[in-house]
Structure formats: C-alpha cells, structure tokens
Short mmCIF file of C-alpha atoms and ligand atoms in Angstrom, two decimals:
data_model
loop_
_atom_site.label_atom_id
_atom_site.label_comp_id
_atom_site.label_asym_id
_atom_site.label_seq_id
_atom_site.Cartn_x
_atom_site.Cartn_y
_atom_site.Cartn_z
CA UNK A 1 0.00 0.00 0.00
CA UNK A 2 1.18 3.47 -0.84
CA UNK A 3 0.12 4.75 2.60
CA UNK A 4 -0.25 8.50 2.97
CA UNK A 5 1.80 9.32 -0.13
CA UNK A 6 -0.31 11.48 -2.42
CA UNK A 7 -0.63 9.93 -5.88
CA UNK A 8 -0.06 11.75 -9.15
CA UNK A 9 -3.46 12.79 -10.41
CA UNK A 10 -4.37 13.27 -14.04
CA UNK A 11 -7.67 15.05 -14.59
CA UNK A 12 -9.40 14.44 -17.89
CA UNK A 13 -12.28 16.65 -18.91
CA UNK A 14 -14.93 15.24 -21.17
CA UNK A 15 -17.60 17.15 -23.09
CA UNK A 16 -19.75 14.04 -23.18
CA UNK A 17 -19.87 13.81 -19.40
CA UNK A 18 -22.62 15.82 -17.77
CA UNK A 19 -22.61 14.94 -14.09
CA UNK A 20 -20.75 11.67 -13.62
CA UNK A 21 -17.26 11.59 -12.18
CA UNK A 22 -15.14 8.47 -12.15
CA UNK A 23 -11.62 7.57 -11.15
CA UNK A 24 -9.30 4.65 -11.62
CA UNK A 25 -5.71 3.79 -10.91
CA UNK A 26 -3.35 3.52 -13.86
CA UNK A 27 0.03 2.38 -12.53
CA UNK A 28 1.33 5.13 -10.24
CA UNK A 29 -1.23 7.65 -11.47
CA UNK A 30 -4.87 8.14 -10.66
CA UNK A 31 -7.00 9.25 -13.60
CA UNK A 32 -10.09 11.29 -12.67
CA UNK A 33 -12.70 11.85 -15.36
CA UNK A 34 -14.89 14.91 -14.89
CA UNK A 35 -17.44 16.81 -17.00
CA UNK A 36 -15.92 19.59 -19.09
CA UNK A 37 -18.12 22.29 -17.56
CA UNK A 38 -16.79 21.78 -14.00
CA UNK A 39 -15.20 24.87 -12.43
CA UNK A 40 -11.69 24.69 -10.91
CA UNK A 41 -13.26 24.58 -7.45
CA UNK A 42 -15.52 21.70 -8.44
CA UNK A 43 -12.56 19.94 -10.02
CA UNK A 44 -10.44 20.08 -6.85
CA UNK A 45 -13.39 19.13 -4.64
CA UNK A 46 -14.12 16.09 -6.81
CA UNK A 47 -10.50 15.01 -7.09
CA UNK A 48 -10.25 14.93 -3.28
CA UNK A 49 -13.53 13.07 -3.00
CA UNK A 50 -12.57 10.46 -5.62
CA UNK A 51 -9.11 9.90 -4.07
CA UNK A 52 -10.74 9.26 -0.70
CA UNK A 53 -13.24 6.88 -2.28
CA UNK A 54 -10.51 4.99 -4.14
CA UNK A 55 -8.37 4.70 -0.99
CA UNK A 56 -11.37 3.40 0.98
CA UNK A 57 -12.12 0.79 -1.68
CA UNK A 58 -8.49 -0.39 -1.81
CA UNK A 59 -8.19 -0.36 1.99
CA UNK A 60 -11.29 -2.51 2.30
CA UNK A 61 -9.93 -5.12 -0.11
CA UNK A 62 -6.52 -5.20 1.54
CA UNK A 63 -8.04 -5.46 5.00
CA UNK A 64 -10.30 -8.35 4.17
CA UNK A 65 -7.45 -10.32 2.55
CA UNK A 66 -5.37 -9.59 5.65
CA UNK A 67 -8.24 -10.81 7.84
CA UNK A 68 -8.45 -13.97 5.77
CA UNK A 69 -4.75 -14.66 6.32
CA UNK A 70 -5.11 -14.04 10.07
CA UNK A 71 -8.00 -16.50 10.15
CA UNK A 72 -5.99 -19.08 8.16
CA UNK A 73 -3.05 -18.72 10.54
CA UNK A 74 -5.29 -19.28 13.55
CA UNK A 75 -6.79 -22.41 11.93
CA UNK A 76 -3.31 -23.77 11.09
CA UNK A 77 -2.14 -23.24 14.66
CA UNK A 78 -5.24 -24.89 16.08
CA UNK A 79 -5.72 -27.89 13.79
CA UNK A 80 -2.63 -28.45 11.64
CA UNK A 81 0.28 -27.31 13.80
CA UNK A 82 1.88 -30.77 13.75
CA UNK A 83 2.52 -30.26 10.01
CA UNK A 84 4.64 -27.17 10.64
CA UNK A 85 5.37 -25.14 7.52
CA UNK A 86 3.67 -27.73 5.27
CA UNK A 87 0.32 -26.12 5.98
CA UNK A 88 1.54 -22.52 5.55
CA UNK A 89 0.12 -20.88 2.39
CA UNK A 90 2.06 -18.34 0.29
CA UNK A 91 -1.12 -16.30 -0.07
CA UNK A 92 -4.82 -16.42 0.81
CA UNK A 93 -7.14 -14.17 -1.16
CA UNK A 94 -10.81 -13.47 -1.72
CA UNK A 95 -11.68 -13.78 -5.41
CA UNK A 96 -14.80 -12.88 -7.38
CA UNK A 97 -14.04 -14.95 -10.50
CA UNK A 98 -14.65 -18.32 -8.93
CA UNK A 99 -18.35 -18.96 -9.11
CA UNK A 100 -18.29 -22.73 -9.47
CA UNK A 101 -16.29 -23.49 -6.32
CA UNK A 102 -16.14 -22.27 -2.71
CA UNK A 103 -12.39 -22.32 -2.58
CA UNK A 104 -9.37 -23.56 -4.46
CA UNK A 105 -5.80 -24.35 -3.70
CA UNK A 106 -2.74 -24.66 -5.94
CA UNK A 107 -0.29 -26.81 -3.96
CA UNK A 108 2.54 -26.08 -6.47
CA UNK A 109 2.71 -22.37 -5.54
CA UNK A 110 0.86 -22.73 -2.22
CA UNK A 111 -1.82 -20.17 -3.07
CA UNK A 112 -5.39 -20.33 -1.77
CA UNK A 113 -8.38 -18.51 -3.21
CA UNK A 114 -11.76 -18.26 -1.50
CA UNK A 115 -14.92 -17.26 -3.38
CA UNK A 116 -16.49 -13.97 -2.35
CA UNK A 117 -19.76 -15.95 -2.08
CA UNK A 118 -18.40 -17.41 1.17
CA UNK A 119 -17.86 -13.91 2.62
CA UNK A 120 -21.48 -13.60 3.73
CA UNK A 121 -21.64 -17.04 5.35
CA UNK A 122 -21.30 -17.71 9.10
CA UNK A 123 -17.78 -17.69 10.57
CA UNK A 124 -17.80 -21.42 11.24
CA UNK A 125 -18.52 -22.10 7.53
CA UNK A 126 -15.75 -19.72 6.38
CA UNK A 127 -13.40 -21.54 8.77
CA UNK A 128 -14.38 -24.88 7.24
CA UNK A 129 -13.79 -23.68 3.65
CA UNK A 130 -10.40 -22.27 4.67
CA UNK A 131 -9.36 -25.36 6.61
CA UNK A 132 -10.42 -27.53 3.67
CA UNK A 133 -8.05 -25.61 1.37
CA UNK A 134 -5.24 -25.53 3.97
CA UNK A 135 -5.54 -29.33 4.28
CA UNK A 136 -5.04 -29.55 0.50
CA UNK A 137 -1.57 -28.04 1.00
CA UNK A 138 -0.77 -31.24 2.92
CA UNK A 139 -2.91 -33.73 0.93
CA UNK A 140 -3.90 -32.51 -2.57
CA UNK A 141 -6.60 -35.11 -3.27
CA UNK A 142 -9.88 -35.95 -1.52
CA UNK A 143 -8.67 -39.24 -0.01
CA UNK A 144 -9.11 -40.70 3.47
CA UNK A 145 -6.00 -38.94 4.80
CA UNK A 146 -7.40 -35.63 3.57
CA UNK A 147 -10.81 -36.10 5.20
CA UNK A 148 -9.11 -37.16 8.44
CA UNK A 149 -7.35 -33.77 8.51
CA UNK A 150 -10.58 -31.91 7.75
CA UNK A 151 -12.39 -33.86 10.51
CA UNK A 152 -10.09 -32.27 13.10
CA UNK A 153 -12.33 -29.22 12.77
CA UNK A 154 -15.36 -30.06 14.95
CA UNK A 155 -17.94 -28.34 12.71
CA UNK A 156 -16.77 -29.95 9.45
CA UNK A 157 -19.83 -32.17 8.99
CA UNK A 158 -22.21 -29.35 9.80
CA UNK A 159 -20.43 -26.94 7.46
CA UNK A 160 -20.45 -29.47 4.62
CA UNK A 161 -24.19 -29.90 5.12
CA UNK A 162 -24.64 -26.13 5.04
CA UNK A 163 -22.65 -25.82 1.79
CA UNK A 164 -24.42 -28.80 0.20
CA UNK A 165 -27.74 -27.14 0.96
CA UNK A 166 -26.67 -24.01 -0.89
CA UNK A 167 -25.15 -26.01 -3.75
CA UNK A 168 -28.46 -27.88 -4.15
CA UNK A 169 -30.30 -24.58 -4.40
CA UNK A 170 -27.74 -23.19 -6.88
CA UNK A 171 -26.77 -26.18 -9.06
CA UNK A 172 -23.60 -24.56 -10.49
CA UNK A 173 -22.00 -24.51 -7.06
CA UNK A 174 -20.28 -27.59 -5.71
CA UNK A 175 -17.20 -28.45 -3.73
ZN1 ZN B 201 -11.20 -30.01 -1.83
#
C-alpha cells in the first residue's frame, strides 16, 4: 500500500460527461474523469472526493485479505500445527471470479483462493472452507488422509451440510 503518499493525479475533462465523475488507478497515477463544464473549485473538490473513495475501496480489499490470512493462521495453529510449515500458504485471497467453487488451492505455488460468495456465510462455515483448502496443502486429493485432517475441525460435517444445501439450491455450485 502506498500509505499516505499522495498519488499523481491526471484530470481528464470530457464534453460528453454531464454529471458523472469516475476515477481509476493507472500504474502510479490516478485518472479522474470529470465533465468539461466543472469549475476549478468543483474539479479540486471532486479530485479529493474520488481519491478518498478509491483509498477506501483499496483499503477494504486489503483489510479483508489480511483478515483472511489471520483467520488461516489461527486455523493452522489450532488444527494443523503438527505439520509445521507444510500447511503454511504463500497467499490467501478473496476472489470474485470463482463462481463454481467455494475455494481452491494450488499446492505447487501454495496459493489459496476463496470465493467472495463465502464472505457472507457464518464464521464457522468460512473456517471450514479455509481449513479444507489448507488441508489440501498437505494432501492434494480428496482421499481418506485428507478427510481425516478436515475432521479435526469439529464443525466440518455441519459446514459441509450447510454448503451442500446451498449447492443444491444453486446447481452450479459444488465443492
Ligand atoms: Zn477439496
């Protein structure tokens, strides 16, 4: 995160824009699109407002990924500590492009991705989905050894029932 450092702002005026203002990050710069008829005062007011909005959006994403990693670390310590660094992921992230699965794990680069659909579920279900993917770092396939690791989490059965219920209601979703 860039922290308090003020980014380079490029303001682009557009004659086609009437009221809408938008902003996006382009490398080190932030591009702010404003209507051509805005006064200088309106321009500076809107640039400040859009920078604050952008920072809030980025802060929210960073914080929730950080929270996910904290949660994963707690689960590792509680249920998989005897595996030491074997169960330590390189990264744990929320993703929005994973609609067919609750979570996924790539053991080769030790990355874990959790679907944003899980974000609204109860804590004990999020913990199950995370622990399931952490266990895949140790055992990649769904064999008996894998399910024995998952069963260390006391609410595994209940969480699987919860997820199966949702998957039945939304057929595209499955483990
Ligand atoms: Zn699995």
